[in-house]
CSV table of C-alpha atoms in Angstrom, one decimal:
chain,number,residue,atom,x,y,z
A,1,HIS,CA,-0.1,-0.1,-0.3
A,2,THR,CA,1.2,3.6,-0.4
A,3,ALA,CA,0.0,6.1,2.2
A,4,THR,CA,-1.3,9.2,1.2
A,5,GLN,CA,-1.3,10.6,4.5
A,6,ASN,CA,0.8,11.2,7.6
A,7,ILE,CA,0.7,7.9,10.0
A,8,ASN,CA,-0.2,8.9,13.5
A,9,LEU,CA,1.2,6.6,16.3
A,10,ASN,CA,-0.5,7.7,19.2
A,11,GLY,CA,0.4,11.2,19.0
A,12,HIS,CA,3.8,11.0,17.1
A,13,TYR,CA,4.1,10.6,13.2
A,14,LEU,CA,5.7,8.7,10.3
A,15,SER,CA,5.9,11.5,7.8
A,16,GLY,CA,6.8,12.4,4.2
A,17,ASP,CA,5.7,16.0,4.3
A,18,GLY,CA,8.3,17.4,6.4
A,19,ASP,CA,6.3,19.1,9.2
A,20,ASP,CA,7.3,18.7,13.0
A,21,GLU,CA,6.6,15.0,13.5
A,22,GLY,CA,8.9,12.8,14.9
A,23,VAL,CA,10.2,10.3,11.8
A,24,TYR,CA,10.7,12.1,8.5
A,25,VAL,CA,11.7,9.6,5.5
A,26,THR,CA,12.7,11.4,2.2
A,27,GLY,CA,11.8,10.0,-1.0
A,28,SER,CA,15.5,9.2,-1.4
A,29,GLY,CA,15.1,7.0,1.7
A,30,ASN,CA,17.0,9.5,4.2
A,31,VAL,CA,15.6,9.2,7.8
A,32,GLY,CA,15.4,12.3,10.0
A,33,ILE,CA,14.3,11.7,13.8
A,34,GLY,CA,13.5,14.7,15.6
A,35,VAL,CA,15.0,17.1,13.1
A,36,ASN,CA,12.0,19.4,12.7
A,37,ASN,CA,11.1,20.8,9.1
A,38,ASN,CA,14.8,20.0,8.2
A,39,THR,CA,15.8,17.6,5.4
A,40,PRO,CA,17.8,14.7,6.8
A,41,LYS,CA,21.5,15.3,5.8
A,42,GLY,CA,22.3,11.8,5.7
A,43,VAL,CA,21.1,8.2,5.5
A,44,LEU,CA,20.3,8.6,9.4
A,45,HIS,CA,20.1,12.1,10.6
A,46,VAL,CA,19.1,12.6,14.8
A,47,GLY,CA,18.1,15.9,16.0
A,48,GLY,CA,18.5,15.1,19.8
A,49,ASP,CA,20.7,12.6,22.0
A,50,TYR,CA,21.3,9.4,20.9
A,51,TYR,CA,20.7,6.2,23.6
A,52,GLY,CA,21.5,2.8,22.7
A,53,LYS,CA,23.3,-0.7,23.6
A,54,GLY,CA,25.8,-2.3,21.9
A,55,HIS,CA,29.1,-1.6,20.0
A,56,ILE,CA,29.2,1.2,17.4
A,57,TRP,CA,30.8,-0.2,14.5
A,58,LEU,CA,33.0,2.2,12.0
A,59,HIS,CA,34.1,0.5,8.7
A,60,ALA,CA,37.2,1.8,6.6
A,61,ASN,CA,35.7,4.9,4.7
A,62,GLU,CA,37.2,3.0,1.5
A,63,GLY,CA,34.7,0.5,1.8
A,64,ASP,CA,33.6,-3.0,4.0
A,65,GLY,CA,36.6,-5.4,3.5
A,66,SER,CA,39.2,-2.6,2.6
A,67,SER,CA,41.8,-1.2,4.6
A,68,GLY,CA,41.8,2.4,5.2
A,69,THR,CA,40.1,4.7,8.1
A,70,ALA,CA,37.2,5.2,9.7
A,71,TYR,CA,36.5,8.5,10.7
A,72,VAL,CA,34.6,9.7,14.1
A,73,GLN,CA,34.1,13.9,13.2
A,74,ALA,CA,33.3,16.9,15.4
A,75,ARG,CA,31.8,19.4,12.6
A,76,ASP,CA,28.8,20.7,11.0
A,77,ASP,CA,28.2,22.1,7.5
A,78,SER,CA,28.6,25.9,8.1
A,79,GLY,CA,32.4,26.3,7.7
A,80,LEU,CA,32.7,28.7,10.2
A,81,SER,CA,32.7,26.5,13.4
A,82,SER,CA,35.5,25.1,15.8
A,83,ILE,CA,34.2,21.9,17.5
A,84,GLY,CA,35.9,20.0,19.9
A,85,LEU,CA,35.4,16.2,20.5
A,86,GLN,CA,34.7,14.9,24.3
A,87,LEU,CA,34.9,11.6,25.4
A,88,ARG,CA,32.9,10.8,28.6
A,89,THR,CA,32.9,7.6,30.5
A,90,GLN,CA,30.7,6.7,34.0
A,91,ASN,CA,32.3,6.0,37.1
A,92,GLY,CA,30.2,4.6,39.8
A,93,GLY,CA,27.5,6.7,38.4
A,94,SER,CA,29.2,10.1,37.7
A,95,ILE,CA,30.2,11.2,34.3
A,96,VAL,CA,33.7,11.5,34.0
A,97,ASP,CA,35.2,14.0,31.1
A,98,ALA,CA,38.0,11.6,30.0
A,99,ALA,CA,39.5,12.9,26.9
A,100,TYR,CA,39.2,15.9,24.9
A,101,PHE,CA,40.5,16.6,21.5
A,102,SER,CA,40.2,20.5,21.0
A,103,ALA,CA,39.3,21.9,17.5
A,104,ASN,CA,43.0,22.7,16.8
A,105,GLY,CA,44.2,19.3,17.1
A,106,ASN,CA,45.2,19.2,20.8
A,107,PHE,CA,44.5,16.2,22.9
A,108,GLY,CA,43.6,15.7,27.0
A,109,ILE,CA,43.7,13.3,29.3
A,110,GLY,CA,41.9,14.3,31.9
A,111,THR,CA,41.7,18.0,30.9
A,112,ALA,CA,39.0,19.8,28.6
A,113,SER,CA,41.6,22.4,28.3
A,114,PRO,CA,44.8,20.7,26.3
A,115,THR,CA,47.7,23.2,25.5
A,116,ASN,CA,49.9,21.1,23.9
A,117,LYS,CA,49.4,17.9,21.4
A,118,LEU,CA,49.2,15.9,24.7
A,119,SER,CA,48.4,17.4,27.8
A,120,VAL,CA,47.9,15.1,30.9
A,121,ALA,CA,46.1,16.3,33.9
A,122,GLY,CA,47.6,13.7,36.5
A,123,SER,CA,50.1,11.1,36.5
A,124,ALA,CA,51.0,9.0,33.8
A,125,ASP,CA,52.5,5.5,33.3
A,126,PHE,CA,54.5,4.3,30.3
A,127,SER,CA,55.7,0.6,29.7
A,128,GLY,CA,57.8,1.6,26.8
A,129,ASN,CA,60.4,4.1,25.9
A,130,VAL,CA,59.2,7.9,25.7
A,131,THR,CA,61.4,9.7,23.3
A,132,ALA,CA,61.4,13.6,23.4
A,133,THR,CA,63.6,16.3,21.2
A,134,ALA,CA,63.4,19.0,23.5
A,135,PHE,CA,62.6,19.3,27.5
A,136,ALA,CA,61.4,22.6,29.5
A,137,GLY,CA,62.1,23.4,33.0
A,138,ASP,CA,65.2,22.9,35.1
A,139,GLY,CA,64.5,19.0,35.7
A,140,SER,CA,64.3,19.4,39.2
A,141,ALA,CA,61.4,16.9,39.4
A,142,LEU,CA,62.9,14.5,37.4
A,143,THR,CA,63.6,11.2,39.2
A,144,ASN,CA,65.1,7.6,38.6
A,145,VAL,CA,66.8,8.9,35.5
A,146,PRO,CA,70.2,7.1,34.8
A,147,GLY,CA,73.4,8.4,34.0
A,148,ASP,CA,74.7,7.8,30.6
A,149,ASP,CA,77.8,6.0,32.2
A,150,LEU,CA,80.3,7.4,29.7
A,151,GLY,CA,82.8,9.1,32.1
A,152,ASN,CA,84.4,12.7,31.9
A,153,HIS,CA,83.0,14.7,29.0
A,154,THR,CA,84.7,17.8,27.1
A,155,ALA,CA,82.5,21.1,26.3
A,156,THR,CA,82.7,22.1,22.9
A,157,GLN,CA,80.8,25.1,23.1
A,158,MET,CA,80.1,27.6,25.8
A,159,LEU,CA,78.2,26.3,28.9
A,160,ASP,CA,75.7,28.7,30.4
A,161,MET,CA,74.8,27.4,33.8
A,162,GLY,CA,72.9,30.6,34.7
A,163,GLY,CA,75.6,31.6,37.2
A,164,ASN,CA,76.1,28.6,39.1
A,165,ASP,CA,79.5,27.2,39.6
A,166,ILE,CA,80.7,23.6,39.4
A,167,THR,CA,82.2,22.4,42.4
């Protein structure tokens, strides 16, 4: 059968006319839920919170069975916005802001204001090597850092000790 009117489901509607109903299906099959007078922007467009159980499966953008990249994007169609992405968990019934991707690409663990490519608020454990090309600060908080066991060294450039003497 072909419906010639909206279908009333106890005050909620399955609609094809684009009015303010609960579910709207376009002629091309796109579905809008709670989209209110807007054409769904994709195969499924939900205007509001989503609640679900189970896994979210993301296949490679290149197609099922292909190697590639799956995307999670915080964006809109305006081309003007700066949008970050917050990942939350629940611990003992309380919501925890666990990780945050800022709009400029910085990533924070335990902070929603990452100031560097990686900002960690709290302690961090690493089971492998940590490689860095530069350090900031005076190193006074470093612990358990072994020496190089190479013996004496000869400086080939001026050594600025900030007014401190070597004794």
